[in-house]
Amino acid sequence: MGNRIVQLSENEYDRLQKKAELNDTKIRDLAEKYYQERGVFRVDIRVGLKDKYNGDTIYYTDVFSCENGLYKNDGFKAIITEKGRRKIERILFDACTKAFENHFGDAIKFKNSYAEALERFSIVRWIAYTIAFSGWGVAAALIINSIFK
């Protein structure tokens, strides 16, 4: 079977062209889905700490990165599915959260209790100021009373 030249009407040509465009779109969608399902995955863990020392702010940031490069060797087999990636992400998130809580304690609970303590302190401070000023007021009234007696 050799190369043949086939004449098409404009209507048939347009219909075939639209079909080819649809196939191209479908191919791109399937390729994207295939990549999402079986493509490369990468895990980045970023740890950032902010420390204040003698009025200076110091930032410590560490990045741990892991990527599977097996797709280059065996491109047609599923390396890891989207569901598997989400499972790995959930496991790592839970492990990092537990490790942080084990090492530093519950930071949110501490922050909330610290904020409550500061709020209570400000209320107690105003009560102490009121008592102190009222005490000075009573003392001044007694002094003035004793002077003008």
Short mmCIF file of C-alpha atoms in Angstrom, two decimals:
data_model
loop_
_atom_site.label_atom_id
_atom_site.label_comp_id
_atom_site.label_asym_id
_atom_site.label_seq_id
_atom_site.Cartn_x
_atom_site.Cartn_y
_atom_site.Cartn_z
CA MET A 1 0.00 0.00 0.00
CA GLY A 2 1.72 3.15 -1.17
CA ASN A 3 1.08 6.76 -0.61
CA ARG A 4 -2.18 7.84 -2.12
CA ILE A 5 -3.61 11.25 -2.63
CA VAL A 6 -7.22 11.49 -1.54
CA GLN A 7 -9.42 14.43 -2.30
CA LEU A 8 -11.88 15.49 0.37
CA SER A 9 -14.65 18.01 0.36
CA GLU A 10 -14.23 21.01 2.62
CA ASN A 11 -16.98 19.74 4.91
CA GLU A 12 -15.30 16.34 5.33
CA TYR A 13 -11.92 18.02 5.88
CA ASP A 14 -13.35 20.30 8.61
CA ARG A 15 -15.03 17.33 10.29
CA LEU A 16 -11.78 15.33 10.32
CA GLN A 17 -9.83 18.34 11.58
CA LYS A 18 -12.27 18.83 14.49
CA LYS A 19 -12.00 15.15 15.31
CA ALA A 20 -8.19 15.40 15.29
CA GLU A 21 -8.32 18.44 17.61
CA LEU A 22 -10.64 16.56 19.97
CA ASN A 23 -8.24 13.63 19.96
CA ASP A 24 -5.34 15.98 20.70
CA THR A 25 -7.24 17.46 23.66
CA LYS A 26 -8.18 14.01 24.89
CA ILE A 27 -4.56 12.87 24.55
CA ARG A 28 -3.37 15.86 26.60
CA ASP A 29 -5.99 15.22 29.28
CA LEU A 30 -5.08 11.55 29.49
CA ALA A 31 -1.37 12.39 29.59
CA GLU A 32 -1.98 14.82 32.45
CA LYS A 33 -4.07 12.24 34.30
CA TYR A 34 -1.40 9.58 33.70
CA TYR A 35 1.29 11.89 35.01
CA GLN A 36 -0.80 12.76 38.07
CA GLU A 37 -1.44 9.08 38.74
CA ARG A 38 1.94 7.56 37.93
CA GLY A 39 4.41 10.39 37.67
CA VAL A 40 7.26 11.52 39.81
CA PHE A 41 6.59 12.36 43.42
CA ARG A 42 8.66 14.55 45.62
CA VAL A 43 8.52 15.03 49.35
CA ASP A 44 9.78 18.31 50.81
CA ILE A 45 9.85 18.86 54.54
CA ARG A 46 10.65 22.41 55.55
CA VAL A 47 11.48 23.16 59.16
CA GLY A 48 11.72 26.78 60.14
CA LEU A 49 12.50 28.19 63.56
CA LYS A 50 12.55 31.82 64.57
CA ASP A 51 14.68 32.68 67.57
CA LYS A 52 15.19 35.97 69.36
CA TYR A 53 18.59 36.41 70.97
CA ASN A 54 19.70 39.72 72.54
CA GLY A 55 17.18 41.66 70.47
CA ASP A 56 18.24 40.05 67.18
CA THR A 57 15.97 37.72 65.27
CA ILE A 58 17.64 34.61 63.90
CA TYR A 59 15.97 32.27 61.41
CA TYR A 60 16.93 28.62 61.09
CA THR A 61 15.55 26.79 58.08
CA ASP A 62 16.23 23.21 57.05
CA VAL A 63 14.79 21.51 53.97
CA PHE A 64 14.68 17.74 53.63
CA SER A 65 13.84 16.65 50.10
CA CYS A 66 13.26 13.23 48.62
CA GLU A 67 12.27 12.43 45.04
CA ASN A 68 11.76 9.17 43.24
CA GLY A 69 13.62 9.06 39.96
CA LEU A 70 12.59 5.56 39.01
CA TYR A 71 10.32 6.83 36.24
CA LYS A 72 13.41 7.25 34.05
CA ASN A 73 14.23 3.54 34.27
CA ASP A 74 10.77 2.06 34.07
CA GLY A 75 8.44 4.66 32.61
CA PHE A 76 5.38 2.52 31.91
CA LYS A 77 4.84 0.91 35.29
CA ALA A 78 2.96 2.70 38.02
CA ILE A 79 5.43 4.04 40.54
CA ILE A 80 2.95 5.50 42.99
CA THR A 81 -0.68 6.47 42.58
CA GLU A 82 -2.32 9.72 43.60
CA LYS A 83 -3.99 7.90 46.48
CA GLY A 84 -0.60 6.58 47.57
CA ARG A 85 0.90 10.06 47.45
CA ARG A 86 -1.91 11.44 49.61
CA LYS A 87 -1.40 8.58 52.06
CA ILE A 88 2.35 9.29 52.28
CA GLU A 89 1.62 12.99 52.77
CA ARG A 90 -0.84 12.23 55.60
CA ILE A 91 1.59 9.81 57.30
CA LEU A 92 4.46 12.31 57.11
CA PHE A 93 2.28 15.16 58.37
CA ASP A 94 1.10 13.09 61.34
CA ALA A 95 4.64 11.91 62.12
CA CYS A 96 6.07 15.44 61.96
CA THR A 97 3.26 16.83 64.11
CA LYS A 98 3.73 14.10 66.74
CA ALA A 99 7.51 14.56 66.75
CA PHE A 100 7.08 18.32 67.23
CA GLU A 101 4.58 17.82 70.04
CA ASN A 102 6.80 15.22 71.74
CA HIS A 103 9.84 17.49 71.57
CA PHE A 104 8.28 20.90 72.25
CA GLY A 105 4.89 20.08 73.78
CA ASP A 106 1.58 21.42 72.59
CA ALA A 107 2.62 24.84 71.27
CA ILE A 108 -0.93 26.02 70.54
CA LYS A 109 -2.10 25.18 74.07
CA PHE A 110 0.94 26.95 75.54
CA LYS A 111 0.36 30.01 73.34
CA ASN A 112 -3.29 30.19 74.39
CA SER A 113 -2.50 29.81 78.11
CA TYR A 114 0.26 32.44 77.77
CA ALA A 115 -2.20 34.87 76.10
CA GLU A 116 -4.74 34.25 78.88
CA ALA A 117 -2.07 34.85 81.53
CA LEU A 118 -1.08 38.14 79.88
CA GLU A 119 -4.70 39.22 79.78
CA ARG A 120 -5.19 38.35 83.47
CA PHE A 121 -1.95 40.16 84.29
CA SER A 122 -3.16 43.35 82.62
CA ILE A 123 -6.44 43.19 84.59
CA VAL A 124 -4.58 42.60 87.89
CA ARG A 125 -2.19 45.44 87.03
CA TRP A 126 -5.08 47.88 86.59
CA ILE A 127 -6.60 46.69 89.88
CA ALA A 128 -3.23 47.22 91.62
CA TYR A 129 -2.93 50.73 90.09
CA THR A 130 -6.44 51.56 91.29
CA ILE A 131 -5.69 50.35 94.80
CA ALA A 132 -2.38 52.22 94.85
CA PHE A 133 -3.89 55.48 93.61
CA SER A 134 -6.83 55.17 95.98
CA GLY A 135 -4.38 54.56 98.83
CA TRP A 136 -2.44 57.69 97.89
CA GLY A 137 -5.75 59.52 97.65
CA VAL A 138 -6.73 58.43 101.15
CA ALA A 139 -3.26 59.35 102.45
CA ALA A 140 -3.45 62.78 100.78
CA ALA A 141 -6.94 63.33 102.24
CA LEU A 142 -5.70 62.42 105.74
CA ILE A 143 -2.68 64.72 105.39
CA ILE A 144 -4.85 67.59 104.16
CA ASN A 145 -7.34 66.91 106.92
CA SER A 146 -4.62 66.93 109.58
CA ILE A 147 -3.10 70.14 108.16
CA PHE A 148 -6.34 72.11 108.09
CA LYS A 149 -7.64 70.91 111.48
#
